[in-house]
Amino acid sequence: MKTRIPGMPGPAAHILCVIACLALTVLLTLTGIAFPAVRLLTDQALHLSVAQQDAVVDAQYARIGEKVDALSQQYPFEPKTAMDFITRDSLLDFNAQVVRWWMGFLQADPALNAPGYEISGLLDAVKADETFRAGVPQTSWTATARDKVVKNVEDIVTQTVAPLRLSLISLAVASLLSKVDAPALAGYLPYVPWALLAVCLLLMGLMALLTHKRMGKGLLYIGAACGASGLCLGALLGVTAWLNLPGYLAASWPLLAMQLRLLLQGLALPTGLTALALLVLGLALIGVHQHQMNRLRQSVAEGNSYGA
Amino acid sequence: MKKVKTVRRPLYWLLPLLFALPLLAGGAYAAYCYVPKIKPLLEVALKVVLIP
């Protein structure tokens, strides 16, 4: 026989709780997405840590070496002459310069001129290079060294670090910034996830208020929403992994794919942990509800007035 | 002492899945409708912005 338990929330409270639970699931999922998204848009340290990783800089250096070798076949010069000017430290600095450039788009008075890698002293070094002197007529040493070698080596470094049409991006951003007040919007960005979290807490409070007669029921709904948002975030991470965007880019832009993979890994770990924490919290709250209700049913069946 | 049998209601444990399903279904439907439209645009954008 079914045991009737007194002091339960009415059907209206249950219906409202179900609606609030669905809203809470959506909002908690959005909050879980908003934190990494805002970090992606505003955390310069994250981008610097990816751009300046040893593996990335080593791969860039190797790629630059290959391209400089190919260039030295076209215009005779010793590749070592150029490579002596491209140091690991200068690559680290240029990576940081590119990151600061594009992260600065959302700040007031952004530097819209695209960054370029400049090598001072290479022109003289190329002109003094024995292979270059032997292979190029003396009358065109300066012009060939400046326009064909130094310019190309600088372009090689710039395009290896940022294989993007930087000038085009600068133009597009300048046009966009004339229409949108990006710095003002960017100022609000860090508050968005916290505002979402505050709304989630408000909704949880509302559900607790609706089920004040039996708080265990409120925990059931809050737990269900937490667990559901944990599942949604997990599914989102799964879909992102399945889409394999770095793999899509790897064929044509291996260095960019490597950086994107590192960036996604950096964001996926905290998001995955958040999803797991939400799922565990949700199941724990449901467990508390189950435990409380069992105790309640037991005491009611025994004829006590426990908790009623 | 008389042992009282309690009702366990194991289906309550599946409530997170129940609430996640509409959201996941909505997301899957949106992806089904919009991804085929966005993909060619994305490919063009990549070709314009990235240097091969």
mmCIF file of N, CA and C in Angstrom, chain A residues 12 20 25-26 31 34 45 62 83 85-86 91 169 184-185 188 208 229 236 244 248 255 274 279 286 294 304:
data_model
loop_
_atom_site.group_PDB
_atom_site.id
_atom_site.type_symbol
_atom_site.label_atom_id
_atom_site.label_comp_id
_atom_site.label_asym_id
_atom_site.label_seq_id
_atom_site.Cartn_x
_atom_site.Cartn_y
_atom_site.Cartn_z
ATOM 1 N N ALA A 12 1.067 22.484 -8.110
ATOM 2 C CA ALA A 12 1.483 23.747 -8.742
ATOM 3 C C ALA A 12 2.974 24.001 -8.478
ATOM 4 N N ALA A 20 11.255 25.772 -13.737
ATOM 5 C CA ALA A 20 12.471 26.425 -13.225
ATOM 6 C C ALA A 20 13.686 25.522 -13.424
ATOM 7 N N THR A 25 18.728 24.442 -15.987
ATOM 8 C CA THR A 25 19.630 23.604 -16.798
ATOM 9 C C THR A 25 20.246 24.435 -17.918
ATOM 10 N N VAL A 26 19.391 25.214 -18.620
ATOM 11 C CA VAL A 26 19.887 26.047 -19.726
ATOM 12 C C VAL A 26 20.892 27.071 -19.200
ATOM 13 N N THR A 31 26.302 29.177 -18.387
ATOM 14 C CA THR A 31 27.362 29.652 -17.480
ATOM 15 C C THR A 31 28.636 28.837 -17.692
ATOM 16 N N ALA A 34 30.079 30.095 -20.790
ATOM 17 C CA ALA A 34 30.496 31.506 -20.732
ATOM 18 C C ALA A 34 31.869 31.673 -20.096
ATOM 19 N N ALA A 45 47.120 35.927 -21.001
ATOM 20 C CA ALA A 45 48.117 34.978 -20.478
ATOM 21 C C ALA A 45 47.902 33.581 -21.060
ATOM 22 N N ALA A 62 61.769 25.233 -36.924
ATOM 23 C CA ALA A 62 62.083 24.217 -37.941
ATOM 24 C C ALA A 62 61.454 24.592 -39.282
ATOM 25 N N MET A 83 69.614 32.561 -40.724
ATOM 26 C CA MET A 83 69.134 31.889 -39.508
ATOM 27 C C MET A 83 69.850 32.399 -38.250
ATOM 28 N N PHE A 85 70.195 35.342 -37.524
ATOM 29 C CA PHE A 85 69.460 36.527 -37.060
ATOM 30 C C PHE A 85 68.090 36.158 -36.463
ATOM 31 N N ILE A 86 67.678 34.916 -36.700
ATOM 32 C CA ILE A 86 66.367 34.504 -36.174
ATOM 33 C C ILE A 86 66.615 33.634 -34.945
ATOM 34 N N LEU A 91 61.827 34.976 -31.675
ATOM 35 C CA LEU A 91 60.557 34.317 -32.045
ATOM 36 C C LEU A 91 59.549 34.405 -30.896
ATOM 37 N N ILE A 169 42.803 41.469 -41.880
ATOM 38 C CA ILE A 169 42.138 41.424 -40.570
ATOM 39 C C ILE A 169 42.115 42.827 -39.969
ATOM 40 N N ALA A 184 33.685 49.170 -24.778
ATOM 41 C CA ALA A 184 32.599 49.210 -23.782
ATOM 42 C C ALA A 184 32.014 47.816 -23.585
ATOM 43 N N LEU A 185 31.803 47.097 -24.716
ATOM 44 C CA LEU A 185 31.256 45.731 -24.627
ATOM 45 C C LEU A 185 32.245 44.809 -23.914
ATOM 46 N N TYR A 188 32.147 44.752 -20.182
ATOM 47 C CA TYR A 188 31.084 43.969 -19.522
ATOM 48 C C TYR A 188 31.373 42.466 -19.545
ATOM 49 N N ALA A 208 13.860 26.481 -3.973
ATOM 50 C CA ALA A 208 13.840 26.151 -2.544
ATOM 51 C C ALA A 208 12.619 26.771 -1.872
ATOM 52 N N SER A 229 22.859 19.855 -16.567
ATOM 53 C CA SER A 229 23.799 20.791 -17.191
ATOM 54 C C SER A 229 25.187 20.164 -17.291
ATOM 55 N N LEU A 236 28.664 18.687 -25.081
ATOM 56 C CA LEU A 236 29.264 19.764 -25.881
ATOM 57 C C LEU A 236 30.760 19.529 -26.076
ATOM 58 N N ASN A 244 36.828 17.844 -34.240
ATOM 59 C CA ASN A 244 38.269 17.832 -34.482
ATOM 60 C C ASN A 244 38.725 18.971 -35.405
ATOM 61 N N TYR A 248 41.138 19.308 -38.885
ATOM 62 C CA TYR A 248 40.661 19.909 -40.139
ATOM 63 C C TYR A 248 41.693 20.903 -40.686
ATOM 64 N N LEU A 255 50.979 24.368 -38.050
ATOM 65 C CA LEU A 255 51.372 25.115 -36.845
ATOM 66 C C LEU A 255 50.169 25.743 -36.166
ATOM 67 N N THR A 274 34.392 21.097 -14.673
ATOM 68 C CA THR A 274 33.132 21.747 -14.256
ATOM 69 C C THR A 274 31.954 20.815 -14.545
ATOM 70 N N LEU A 279 27.792 17.245 -12.465
ATOM 71 C CA LEU A 279 27.129 15.932 -12.480
ATOM 72 C C LEU A 279 27.196 15.279 -11.091
ATOM 73 N N ILE A 286 20.525 14.567 -5.423
ATOM 74 C CA ILE A 286 19.434 13.587 -5.599
ATOM 75 C C ILE A 286 19.560 12.501 -4.521
ATOM 76 N N ASN A 294 13.397 8.371 2.133
ATOM 77 C CA ASN A 294 13.329 7.019 2.687
ATOM 78 C C ASN A 294 13.130 7.068 4.195
ATOM 79 N N ASN A 304 5.300 7.479 13.298
ATOM 80 C CA ASN A 304 5.873 8.667 13.943
ATOM 81 C C ASN A 304 5.439 9.919 13.183
#
